[in-house]
Short mmCIF file of N, CA and C in Angstrom, two decimals:
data_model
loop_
_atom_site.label_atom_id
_atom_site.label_comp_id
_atom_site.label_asym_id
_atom_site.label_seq_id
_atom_site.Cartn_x
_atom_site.Cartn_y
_atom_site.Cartn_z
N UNK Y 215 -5.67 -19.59 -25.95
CA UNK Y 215 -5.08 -20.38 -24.89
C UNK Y 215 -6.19 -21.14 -24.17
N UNK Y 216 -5.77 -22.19 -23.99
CA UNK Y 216 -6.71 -23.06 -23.07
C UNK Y 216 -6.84 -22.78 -21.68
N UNK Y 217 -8.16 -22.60 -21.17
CA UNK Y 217 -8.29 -22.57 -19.91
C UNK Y 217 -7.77 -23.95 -19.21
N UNK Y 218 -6.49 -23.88 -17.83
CA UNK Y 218 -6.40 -24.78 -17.42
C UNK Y 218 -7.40 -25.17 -16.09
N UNK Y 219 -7.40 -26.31 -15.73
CA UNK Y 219 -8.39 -27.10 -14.83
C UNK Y 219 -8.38 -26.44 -13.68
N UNK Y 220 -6.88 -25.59 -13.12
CA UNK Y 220 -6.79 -25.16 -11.70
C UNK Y 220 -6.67 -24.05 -11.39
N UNK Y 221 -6.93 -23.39 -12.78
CA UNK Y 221 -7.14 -21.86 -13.27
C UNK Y 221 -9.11 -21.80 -13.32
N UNK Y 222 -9.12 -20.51 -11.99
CA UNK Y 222 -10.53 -20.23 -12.63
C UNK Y 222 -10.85 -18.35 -13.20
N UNK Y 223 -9.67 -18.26 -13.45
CA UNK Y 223 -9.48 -17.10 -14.79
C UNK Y 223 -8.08 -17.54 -15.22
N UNK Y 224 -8.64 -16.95 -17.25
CA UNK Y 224 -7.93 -17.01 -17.92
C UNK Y 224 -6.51 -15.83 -17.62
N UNK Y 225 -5.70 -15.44 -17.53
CA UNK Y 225 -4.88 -14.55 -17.23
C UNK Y 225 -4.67 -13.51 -18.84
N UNK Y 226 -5.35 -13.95 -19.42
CA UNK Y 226 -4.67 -12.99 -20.71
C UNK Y 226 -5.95 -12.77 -21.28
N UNK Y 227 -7.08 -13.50 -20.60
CA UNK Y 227 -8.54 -13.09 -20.78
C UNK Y 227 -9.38 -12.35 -20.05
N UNK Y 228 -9.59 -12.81 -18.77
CA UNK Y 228 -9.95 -12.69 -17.84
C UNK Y 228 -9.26 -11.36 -17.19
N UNK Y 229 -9.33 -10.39 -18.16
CA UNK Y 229 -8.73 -9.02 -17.51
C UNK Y 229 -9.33 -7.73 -16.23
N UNK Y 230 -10.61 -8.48 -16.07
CA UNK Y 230 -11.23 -7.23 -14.94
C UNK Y 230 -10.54 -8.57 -13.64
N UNK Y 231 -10.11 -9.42 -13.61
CA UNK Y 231 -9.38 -9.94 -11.90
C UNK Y 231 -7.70 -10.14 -12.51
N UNK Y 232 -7.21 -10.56 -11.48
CA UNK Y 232 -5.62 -11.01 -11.55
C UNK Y 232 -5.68 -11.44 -10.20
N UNK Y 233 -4.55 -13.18 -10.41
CA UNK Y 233 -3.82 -13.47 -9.39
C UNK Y 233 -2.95 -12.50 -8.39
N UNK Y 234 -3.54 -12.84 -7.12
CA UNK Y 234 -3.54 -11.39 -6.54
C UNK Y 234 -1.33 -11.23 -5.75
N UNK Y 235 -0.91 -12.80 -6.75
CA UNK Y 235 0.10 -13.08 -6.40
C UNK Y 235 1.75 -12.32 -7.37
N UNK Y 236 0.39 -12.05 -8.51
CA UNK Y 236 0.60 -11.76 -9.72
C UNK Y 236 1.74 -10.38 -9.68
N UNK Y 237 1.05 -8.97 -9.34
CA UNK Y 237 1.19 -7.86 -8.66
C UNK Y 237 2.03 -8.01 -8.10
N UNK Y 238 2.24 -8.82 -6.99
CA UNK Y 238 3.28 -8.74 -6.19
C UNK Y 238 4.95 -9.19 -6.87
N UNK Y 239 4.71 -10.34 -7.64
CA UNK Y 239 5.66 -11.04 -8.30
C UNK Y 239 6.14 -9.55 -9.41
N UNK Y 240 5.45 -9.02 -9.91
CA UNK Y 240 5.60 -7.83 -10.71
C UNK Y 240 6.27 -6.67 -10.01
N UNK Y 241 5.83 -6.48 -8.73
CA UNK Y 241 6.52 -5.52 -8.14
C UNK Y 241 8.11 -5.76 -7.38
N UNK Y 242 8.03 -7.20 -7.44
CA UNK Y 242 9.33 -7.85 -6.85
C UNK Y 242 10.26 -7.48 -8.19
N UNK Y 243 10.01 -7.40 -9.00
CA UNK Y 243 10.70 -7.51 -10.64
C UNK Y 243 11.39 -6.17 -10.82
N UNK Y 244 10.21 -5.28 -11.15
CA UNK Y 244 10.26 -3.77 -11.41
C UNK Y 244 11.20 -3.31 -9.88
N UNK Y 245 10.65 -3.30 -8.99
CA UNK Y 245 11.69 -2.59 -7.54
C UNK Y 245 13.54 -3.22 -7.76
N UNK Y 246 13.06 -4.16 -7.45
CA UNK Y 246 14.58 -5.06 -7.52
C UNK Y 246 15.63 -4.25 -9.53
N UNK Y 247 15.15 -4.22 -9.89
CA UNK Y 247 15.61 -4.00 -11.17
C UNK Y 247 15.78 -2.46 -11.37
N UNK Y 248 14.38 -1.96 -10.91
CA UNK Y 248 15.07 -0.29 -10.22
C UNK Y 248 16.02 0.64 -9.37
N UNK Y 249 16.07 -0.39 -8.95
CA UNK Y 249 17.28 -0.34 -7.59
C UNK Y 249 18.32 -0.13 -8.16
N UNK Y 250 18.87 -1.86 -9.35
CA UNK Y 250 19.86 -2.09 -9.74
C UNK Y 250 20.48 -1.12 -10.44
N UNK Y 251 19.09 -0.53 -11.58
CA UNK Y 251 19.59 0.88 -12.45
C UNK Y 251 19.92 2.27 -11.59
N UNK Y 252 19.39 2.54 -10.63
CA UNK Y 252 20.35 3.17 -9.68
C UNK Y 252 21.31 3.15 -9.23
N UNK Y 253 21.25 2.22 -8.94
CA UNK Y 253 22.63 1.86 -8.25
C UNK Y 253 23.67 1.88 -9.05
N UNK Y 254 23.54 0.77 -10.26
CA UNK Y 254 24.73 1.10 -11.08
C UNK Y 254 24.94 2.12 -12.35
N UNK Y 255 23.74 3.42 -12.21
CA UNK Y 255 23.76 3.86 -13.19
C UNK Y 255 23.32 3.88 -14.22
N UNK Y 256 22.57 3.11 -14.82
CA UNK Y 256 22.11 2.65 -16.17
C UNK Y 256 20.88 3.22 -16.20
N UNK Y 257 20.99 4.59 -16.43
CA UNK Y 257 19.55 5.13 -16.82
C UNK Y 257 18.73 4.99 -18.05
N UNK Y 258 19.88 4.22 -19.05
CA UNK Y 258 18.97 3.40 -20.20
C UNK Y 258 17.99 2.40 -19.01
N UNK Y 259 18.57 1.75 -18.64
CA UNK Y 259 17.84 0.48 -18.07
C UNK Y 259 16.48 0.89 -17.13
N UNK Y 260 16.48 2.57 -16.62
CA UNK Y 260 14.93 2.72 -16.06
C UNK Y 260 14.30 2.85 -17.06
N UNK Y 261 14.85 3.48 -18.19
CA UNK Y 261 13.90 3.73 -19.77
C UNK Y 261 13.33 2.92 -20.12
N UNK Y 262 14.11 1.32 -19.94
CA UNK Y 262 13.53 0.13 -20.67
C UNK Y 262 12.24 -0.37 -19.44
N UNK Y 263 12.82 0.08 -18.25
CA UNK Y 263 11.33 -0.50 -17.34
C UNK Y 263 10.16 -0.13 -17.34
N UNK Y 264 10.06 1.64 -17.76
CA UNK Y 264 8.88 2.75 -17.91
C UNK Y 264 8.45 2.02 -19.34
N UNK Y 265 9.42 1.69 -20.18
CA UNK Y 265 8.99 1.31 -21.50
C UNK Y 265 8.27 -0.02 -21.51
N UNK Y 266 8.42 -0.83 -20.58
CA UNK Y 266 7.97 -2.53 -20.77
C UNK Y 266 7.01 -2.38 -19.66
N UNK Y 267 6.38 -1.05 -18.38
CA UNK Y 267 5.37 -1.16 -17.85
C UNK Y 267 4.08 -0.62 -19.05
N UNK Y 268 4.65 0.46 -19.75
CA UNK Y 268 3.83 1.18 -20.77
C UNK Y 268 3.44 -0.18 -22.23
N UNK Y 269 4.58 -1.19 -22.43
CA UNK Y 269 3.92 -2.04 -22.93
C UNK Y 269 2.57 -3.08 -22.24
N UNK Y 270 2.98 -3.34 -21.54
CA UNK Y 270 2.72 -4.17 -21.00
C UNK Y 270 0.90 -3.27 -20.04
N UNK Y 271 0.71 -2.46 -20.25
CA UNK Y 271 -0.18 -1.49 -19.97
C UNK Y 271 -1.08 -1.73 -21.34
N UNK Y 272 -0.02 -0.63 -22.57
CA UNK Y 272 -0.92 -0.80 -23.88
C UNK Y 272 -1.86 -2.14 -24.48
N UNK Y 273 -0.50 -2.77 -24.51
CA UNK Y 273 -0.90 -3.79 -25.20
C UNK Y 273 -1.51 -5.35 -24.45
N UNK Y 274 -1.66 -5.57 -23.33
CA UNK Y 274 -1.86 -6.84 -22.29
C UNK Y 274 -0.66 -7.27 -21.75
N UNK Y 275 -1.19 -8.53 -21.00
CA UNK Y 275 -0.16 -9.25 -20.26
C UNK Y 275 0.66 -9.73 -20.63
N UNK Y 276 0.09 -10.46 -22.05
CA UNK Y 276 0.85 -11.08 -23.27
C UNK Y 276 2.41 -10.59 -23.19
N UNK Y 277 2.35 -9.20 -23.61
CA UNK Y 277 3.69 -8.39 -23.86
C UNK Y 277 4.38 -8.16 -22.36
N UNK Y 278 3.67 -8.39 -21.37
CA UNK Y 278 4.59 -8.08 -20.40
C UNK Y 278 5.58 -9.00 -19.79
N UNK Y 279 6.56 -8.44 -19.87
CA UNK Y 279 7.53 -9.83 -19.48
C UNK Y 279 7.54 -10.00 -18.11
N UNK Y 280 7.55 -9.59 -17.00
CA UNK Y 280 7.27 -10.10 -16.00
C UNK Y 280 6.03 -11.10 -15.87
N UNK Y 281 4.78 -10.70 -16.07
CA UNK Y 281 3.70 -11.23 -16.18
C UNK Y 281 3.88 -12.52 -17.05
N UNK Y 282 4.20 -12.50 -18.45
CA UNK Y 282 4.38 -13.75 -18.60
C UNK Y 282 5.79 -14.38 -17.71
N UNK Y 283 6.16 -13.80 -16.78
CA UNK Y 283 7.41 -15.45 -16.22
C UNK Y 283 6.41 -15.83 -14.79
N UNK Y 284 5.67 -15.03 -15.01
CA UNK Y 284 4.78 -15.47 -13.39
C UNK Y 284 3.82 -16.23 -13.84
N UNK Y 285 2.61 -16.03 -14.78
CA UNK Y 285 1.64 -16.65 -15.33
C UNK Y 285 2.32 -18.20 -16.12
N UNK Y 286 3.29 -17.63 -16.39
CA UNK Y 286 3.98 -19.35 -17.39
C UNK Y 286 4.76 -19.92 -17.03
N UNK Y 287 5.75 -18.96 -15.71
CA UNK Y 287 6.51 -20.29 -14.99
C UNK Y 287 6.27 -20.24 -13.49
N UNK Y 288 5.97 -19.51 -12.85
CA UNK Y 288 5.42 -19.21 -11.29
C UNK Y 288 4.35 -19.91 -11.06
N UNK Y 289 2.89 -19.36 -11.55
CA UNK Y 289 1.91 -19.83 -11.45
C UNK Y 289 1.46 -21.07 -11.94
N UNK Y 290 2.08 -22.09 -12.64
CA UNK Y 290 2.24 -23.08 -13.31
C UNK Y 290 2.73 -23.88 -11.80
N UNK Y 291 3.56 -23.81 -11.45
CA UNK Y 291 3.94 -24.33 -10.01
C UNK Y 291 3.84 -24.19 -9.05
N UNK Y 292 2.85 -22.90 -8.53
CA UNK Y 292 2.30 -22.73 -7.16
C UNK Y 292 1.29 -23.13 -7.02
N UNK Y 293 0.38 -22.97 -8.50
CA UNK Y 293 -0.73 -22.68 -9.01
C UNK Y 293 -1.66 -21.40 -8.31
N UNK Y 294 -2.84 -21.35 -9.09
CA UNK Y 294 -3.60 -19.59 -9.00
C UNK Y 294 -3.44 -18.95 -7.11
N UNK Y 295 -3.17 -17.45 -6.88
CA UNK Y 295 -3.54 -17.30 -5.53
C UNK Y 295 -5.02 -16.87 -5.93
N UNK Y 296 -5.28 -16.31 -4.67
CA UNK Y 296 -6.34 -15.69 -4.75
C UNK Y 296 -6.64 -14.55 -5.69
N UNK Y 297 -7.85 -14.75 -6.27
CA UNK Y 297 -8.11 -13.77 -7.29
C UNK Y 297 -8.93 -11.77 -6.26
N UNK Y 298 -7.77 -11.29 -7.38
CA UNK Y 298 -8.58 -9.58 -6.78
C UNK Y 298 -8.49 -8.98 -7.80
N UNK Y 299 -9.48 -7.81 -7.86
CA UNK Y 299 -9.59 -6.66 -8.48
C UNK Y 299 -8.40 -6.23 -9.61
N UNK Y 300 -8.49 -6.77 -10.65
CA UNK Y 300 -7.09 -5.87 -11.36
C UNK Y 300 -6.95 -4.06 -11.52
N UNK Y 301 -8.01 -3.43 -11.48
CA UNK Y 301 -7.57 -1.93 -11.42
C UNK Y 301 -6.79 -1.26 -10.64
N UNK Y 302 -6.88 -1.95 -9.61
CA UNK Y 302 -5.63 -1.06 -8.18
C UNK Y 302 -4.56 -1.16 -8.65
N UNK Y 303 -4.21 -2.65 -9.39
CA UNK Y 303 -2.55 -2.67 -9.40
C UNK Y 303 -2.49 -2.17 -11.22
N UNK Y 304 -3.64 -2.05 -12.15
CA UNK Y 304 -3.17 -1.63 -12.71
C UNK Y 304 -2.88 0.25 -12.87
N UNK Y 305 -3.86 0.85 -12.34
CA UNK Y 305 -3.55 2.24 -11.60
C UNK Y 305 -2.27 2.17 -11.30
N UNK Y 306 -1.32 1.32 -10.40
CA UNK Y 306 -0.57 1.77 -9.44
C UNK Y 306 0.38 0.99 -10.89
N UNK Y 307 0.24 0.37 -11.71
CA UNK Y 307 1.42 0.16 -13.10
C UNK Y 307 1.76 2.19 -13.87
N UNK Y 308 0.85 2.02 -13.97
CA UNK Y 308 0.64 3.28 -14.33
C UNK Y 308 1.25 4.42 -13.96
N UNK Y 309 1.04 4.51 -12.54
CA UNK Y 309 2.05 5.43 -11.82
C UNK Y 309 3.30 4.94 -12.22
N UNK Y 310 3.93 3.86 -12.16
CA UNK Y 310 5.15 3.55 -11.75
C UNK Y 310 5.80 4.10 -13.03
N UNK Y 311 5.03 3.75 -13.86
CA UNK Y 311 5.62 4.07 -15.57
C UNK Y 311 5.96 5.32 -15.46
N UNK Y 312 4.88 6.31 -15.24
CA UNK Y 312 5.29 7.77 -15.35
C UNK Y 312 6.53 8.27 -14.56
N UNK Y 313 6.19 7.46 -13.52
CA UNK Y 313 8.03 7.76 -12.57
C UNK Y 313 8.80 7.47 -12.81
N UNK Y 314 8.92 6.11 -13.60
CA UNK Y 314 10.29 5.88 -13.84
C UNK Y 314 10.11 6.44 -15.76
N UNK Y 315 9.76 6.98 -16.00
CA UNK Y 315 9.59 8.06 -17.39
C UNK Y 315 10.21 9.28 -17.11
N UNK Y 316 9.57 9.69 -15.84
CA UNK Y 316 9.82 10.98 -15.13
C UNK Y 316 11.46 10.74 -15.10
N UNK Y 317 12.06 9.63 -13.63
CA UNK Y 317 13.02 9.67 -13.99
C UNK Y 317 14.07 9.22 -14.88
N UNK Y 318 13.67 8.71 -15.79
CA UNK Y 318 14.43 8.51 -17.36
C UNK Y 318 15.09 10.12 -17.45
N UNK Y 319 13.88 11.03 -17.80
CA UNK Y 319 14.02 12.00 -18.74
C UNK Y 319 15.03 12.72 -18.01
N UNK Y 320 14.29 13.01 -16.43
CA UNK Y 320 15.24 13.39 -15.22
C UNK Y 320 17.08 13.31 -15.88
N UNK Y 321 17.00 12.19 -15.61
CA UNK Y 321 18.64 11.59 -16.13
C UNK Y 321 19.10 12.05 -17.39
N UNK Y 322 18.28 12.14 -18.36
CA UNK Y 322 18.69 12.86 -19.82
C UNK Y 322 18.74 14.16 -19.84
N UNK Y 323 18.21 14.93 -19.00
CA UNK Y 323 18.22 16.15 -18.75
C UNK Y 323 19.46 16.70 -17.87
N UNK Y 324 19.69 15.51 -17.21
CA UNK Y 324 21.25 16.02 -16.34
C UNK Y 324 20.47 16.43 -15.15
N UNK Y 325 19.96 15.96 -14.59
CA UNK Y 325 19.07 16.14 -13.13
C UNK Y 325 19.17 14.50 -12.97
N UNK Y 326 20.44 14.15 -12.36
CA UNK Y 326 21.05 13.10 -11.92
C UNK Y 326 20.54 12.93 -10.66
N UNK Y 327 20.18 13.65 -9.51
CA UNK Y 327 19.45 13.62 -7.93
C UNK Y 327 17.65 13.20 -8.49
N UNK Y 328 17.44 14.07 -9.28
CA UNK Y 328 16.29 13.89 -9.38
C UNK Y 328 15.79 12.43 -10.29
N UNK Y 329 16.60 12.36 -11.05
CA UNK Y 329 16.11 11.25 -11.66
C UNK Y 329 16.42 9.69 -10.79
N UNK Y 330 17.47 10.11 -9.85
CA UNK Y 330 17.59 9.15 -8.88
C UNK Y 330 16.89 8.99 -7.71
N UNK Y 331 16.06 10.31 -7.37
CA UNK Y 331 15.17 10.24 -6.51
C UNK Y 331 13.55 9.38 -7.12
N UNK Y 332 13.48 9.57 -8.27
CA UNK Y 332 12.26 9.18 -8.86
C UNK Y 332 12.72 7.91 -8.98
N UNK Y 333 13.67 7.37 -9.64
CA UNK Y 333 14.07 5.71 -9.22
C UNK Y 333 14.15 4.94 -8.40
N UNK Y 334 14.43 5.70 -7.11
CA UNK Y 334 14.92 5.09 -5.81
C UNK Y 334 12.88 4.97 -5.20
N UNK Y 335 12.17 6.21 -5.70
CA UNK Y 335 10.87 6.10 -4.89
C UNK Y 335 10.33 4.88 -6.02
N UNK Y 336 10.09 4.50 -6.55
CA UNK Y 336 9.54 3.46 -7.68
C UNK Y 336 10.04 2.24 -6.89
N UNK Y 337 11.34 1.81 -6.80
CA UNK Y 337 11.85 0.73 -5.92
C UNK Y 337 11.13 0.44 -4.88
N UNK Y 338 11.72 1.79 -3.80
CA UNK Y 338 11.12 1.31 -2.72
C UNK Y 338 9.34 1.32 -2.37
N UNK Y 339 8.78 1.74 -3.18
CA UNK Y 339 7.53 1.64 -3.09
C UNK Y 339 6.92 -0.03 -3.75
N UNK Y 340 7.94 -0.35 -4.63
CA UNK Y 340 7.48 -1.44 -5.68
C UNK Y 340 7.76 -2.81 -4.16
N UNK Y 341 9.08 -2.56 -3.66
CA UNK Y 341 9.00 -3.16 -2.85
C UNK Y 341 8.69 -3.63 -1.65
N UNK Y 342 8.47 -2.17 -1.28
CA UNK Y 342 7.46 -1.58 0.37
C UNK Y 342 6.04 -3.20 -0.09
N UNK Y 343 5.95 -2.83 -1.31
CA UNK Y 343 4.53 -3.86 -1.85
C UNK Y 343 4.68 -4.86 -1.68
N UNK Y 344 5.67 -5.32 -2.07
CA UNK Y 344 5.89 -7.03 -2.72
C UNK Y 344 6.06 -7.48 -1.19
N UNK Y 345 7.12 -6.73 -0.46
CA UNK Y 345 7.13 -7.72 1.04
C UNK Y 345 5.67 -7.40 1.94
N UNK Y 346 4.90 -6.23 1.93
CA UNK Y 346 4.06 -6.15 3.36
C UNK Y 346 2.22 -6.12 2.31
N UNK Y 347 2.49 -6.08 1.38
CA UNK Y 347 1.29 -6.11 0.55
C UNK Y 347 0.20 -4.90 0.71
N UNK Y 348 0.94 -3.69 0.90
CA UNK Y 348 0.48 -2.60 1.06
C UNK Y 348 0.93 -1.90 0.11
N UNK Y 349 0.33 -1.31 -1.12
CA UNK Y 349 0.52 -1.04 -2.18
C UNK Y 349 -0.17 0.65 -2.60
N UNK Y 350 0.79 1.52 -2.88
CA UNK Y 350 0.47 2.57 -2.63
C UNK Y 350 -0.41 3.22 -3.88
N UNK Y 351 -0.04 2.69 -5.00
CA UNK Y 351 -0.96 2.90 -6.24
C UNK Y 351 -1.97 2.84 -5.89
N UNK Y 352 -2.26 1.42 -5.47
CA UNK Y 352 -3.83 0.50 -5.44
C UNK Y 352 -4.66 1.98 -4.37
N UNK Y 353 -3.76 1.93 -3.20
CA UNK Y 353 -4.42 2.44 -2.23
C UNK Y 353 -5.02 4.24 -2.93
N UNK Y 354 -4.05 4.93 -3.71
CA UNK Y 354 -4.37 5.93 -4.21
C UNK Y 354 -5.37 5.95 -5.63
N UNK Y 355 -5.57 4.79 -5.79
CA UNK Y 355 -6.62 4.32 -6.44
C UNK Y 355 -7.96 4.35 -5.87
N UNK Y 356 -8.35 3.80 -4.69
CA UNK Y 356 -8.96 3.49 -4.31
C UNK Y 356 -9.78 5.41 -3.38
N UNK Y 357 -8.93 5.94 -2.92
CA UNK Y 357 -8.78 7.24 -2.60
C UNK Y 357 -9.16 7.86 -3.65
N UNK Y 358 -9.07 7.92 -4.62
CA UNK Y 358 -9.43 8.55 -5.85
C UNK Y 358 -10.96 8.48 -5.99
N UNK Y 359 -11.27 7.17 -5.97
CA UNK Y 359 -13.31 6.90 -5.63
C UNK Y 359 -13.92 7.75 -5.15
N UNK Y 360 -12.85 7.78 -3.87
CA UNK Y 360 -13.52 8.06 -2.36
C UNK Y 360 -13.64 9.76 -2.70
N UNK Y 361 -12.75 10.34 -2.90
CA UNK Y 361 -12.49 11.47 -2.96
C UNK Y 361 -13.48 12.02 -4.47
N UNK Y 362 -13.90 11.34 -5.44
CA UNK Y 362 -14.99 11.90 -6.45
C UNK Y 362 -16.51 11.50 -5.82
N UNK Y 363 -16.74 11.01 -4.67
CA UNK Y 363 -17.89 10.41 -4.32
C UNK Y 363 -18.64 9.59 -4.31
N UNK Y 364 -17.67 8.53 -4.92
CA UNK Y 364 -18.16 7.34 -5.54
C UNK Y 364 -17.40 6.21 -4.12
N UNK Y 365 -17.85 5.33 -4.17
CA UNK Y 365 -17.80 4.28 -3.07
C UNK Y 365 -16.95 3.07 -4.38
N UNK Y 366 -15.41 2.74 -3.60
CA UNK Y 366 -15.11 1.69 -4.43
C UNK Y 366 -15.53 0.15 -4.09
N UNK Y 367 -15.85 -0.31 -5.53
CA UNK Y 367 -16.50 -1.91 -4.86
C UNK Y 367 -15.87 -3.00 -6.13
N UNK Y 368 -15.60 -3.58 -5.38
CA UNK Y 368 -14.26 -4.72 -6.54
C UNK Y 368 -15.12 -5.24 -7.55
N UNK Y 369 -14.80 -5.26 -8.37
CA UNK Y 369 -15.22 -6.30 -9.92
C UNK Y 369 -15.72 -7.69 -9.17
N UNK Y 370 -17.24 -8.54 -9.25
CA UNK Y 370 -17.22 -9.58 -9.32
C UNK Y 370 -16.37 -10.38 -9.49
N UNK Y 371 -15.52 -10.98 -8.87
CA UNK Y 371 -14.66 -12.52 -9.03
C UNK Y 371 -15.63 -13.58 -9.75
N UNK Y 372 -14.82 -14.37 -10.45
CA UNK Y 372 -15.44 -15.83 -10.67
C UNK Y 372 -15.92 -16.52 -9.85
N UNK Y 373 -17.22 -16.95 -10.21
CA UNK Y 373 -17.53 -18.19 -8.78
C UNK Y 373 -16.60 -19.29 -8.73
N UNK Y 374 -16.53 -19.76 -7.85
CA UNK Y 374 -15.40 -20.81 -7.06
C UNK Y 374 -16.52 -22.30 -7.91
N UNK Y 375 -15.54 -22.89 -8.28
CA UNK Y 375 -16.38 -24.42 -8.88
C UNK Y 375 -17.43 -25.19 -7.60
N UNK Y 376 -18.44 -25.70 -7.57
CA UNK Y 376 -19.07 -26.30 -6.50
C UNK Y 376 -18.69 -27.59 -6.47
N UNK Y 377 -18.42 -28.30 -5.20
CA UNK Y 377 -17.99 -29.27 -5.29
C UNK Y 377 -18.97 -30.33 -5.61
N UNK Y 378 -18.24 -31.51 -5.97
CA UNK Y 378 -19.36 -32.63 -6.65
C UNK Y 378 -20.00 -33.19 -5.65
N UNK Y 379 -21.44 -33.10 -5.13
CA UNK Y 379 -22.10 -33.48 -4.34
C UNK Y 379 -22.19 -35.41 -4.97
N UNK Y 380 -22.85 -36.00 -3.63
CA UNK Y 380 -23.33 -36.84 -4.56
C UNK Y 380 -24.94 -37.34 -4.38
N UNK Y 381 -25.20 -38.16 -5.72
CA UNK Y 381 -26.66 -37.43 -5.40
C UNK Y 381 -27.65 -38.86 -4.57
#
């Protein structure tokens, strides 16, 4: 893929940053869609979300379908936000998978409260994110450093282009 002009990371290259708009658009997706499978029942449909965060984990952005409608039709028309750290939000993908895995199985098991409690916390956490940008993965990510003794410090960003002086 070609790097575009108003892109200063590749999104399917450029994997130690992400549009920090990116995450959020992702968590608007996954919450909202978690909800829905609660709400109406469709505990296939948390299976398929644990299943397309775990793709989309394994294999890149490529495969993730949220990520590509933000990177190919969102970000195409807002153009890039600010670039941050991709490990927080991918840590906090991570979690979400196992919860809504957790509650998949929950539901196949006939632990209908529980698997609805693990759905309902995935939502509202996915969304607690997307509106106030306080993100509980990232943050238990970051706690995780702190707590082995290590001091967390973000991945170098790209330098910003210098503007054309003249000479």
């Amino acid at each position: 893929m070609k790097r575009r002009p108003d892109r200063l990371a590749d999104p399917y290259r450029d994997l130690d940053v992400i549009d920090s708009r990116g995450p959020r658009f992702n968590q608007v997706v996954i919450g909202s869609l978690a909800l829905v499978g609660v709400i109406a029942g469709w505990h296939w449909f948390i299976g398929l979300l644990a299943l397309q965060l775990v793709v989309g984990l394994t294999f890149g952005r490529r495969y993730c379908l949220p990520c590509l409608a933000y990177f190919e039709v969102v970000q195409v028309l807002v153009g890039e936000g600010p670039l941050e750290d991709s490990r927080p939000p991918r840590f906090a993908n991570m979690v979400g998978a196992v919860f809504l895995g957790a509650s998949f199985l929950a539901y196949a098991l006939g632990l209908d409260v529980v698997g609805a409690a693990l759905g309902l916390l995935v939502a509202a956490l996915a969304l607690l994110a997307a509106a106030t940008g306080f993100c509980a993965g990232c943050e238990a990510y970051k706690i995780g450093y702190m707590l082995t003794g290590r001091r967390f410090v973000a991945c170098p960003l790209p330098p910003r282009p210098q503007a054309l002086s003249e000479p």
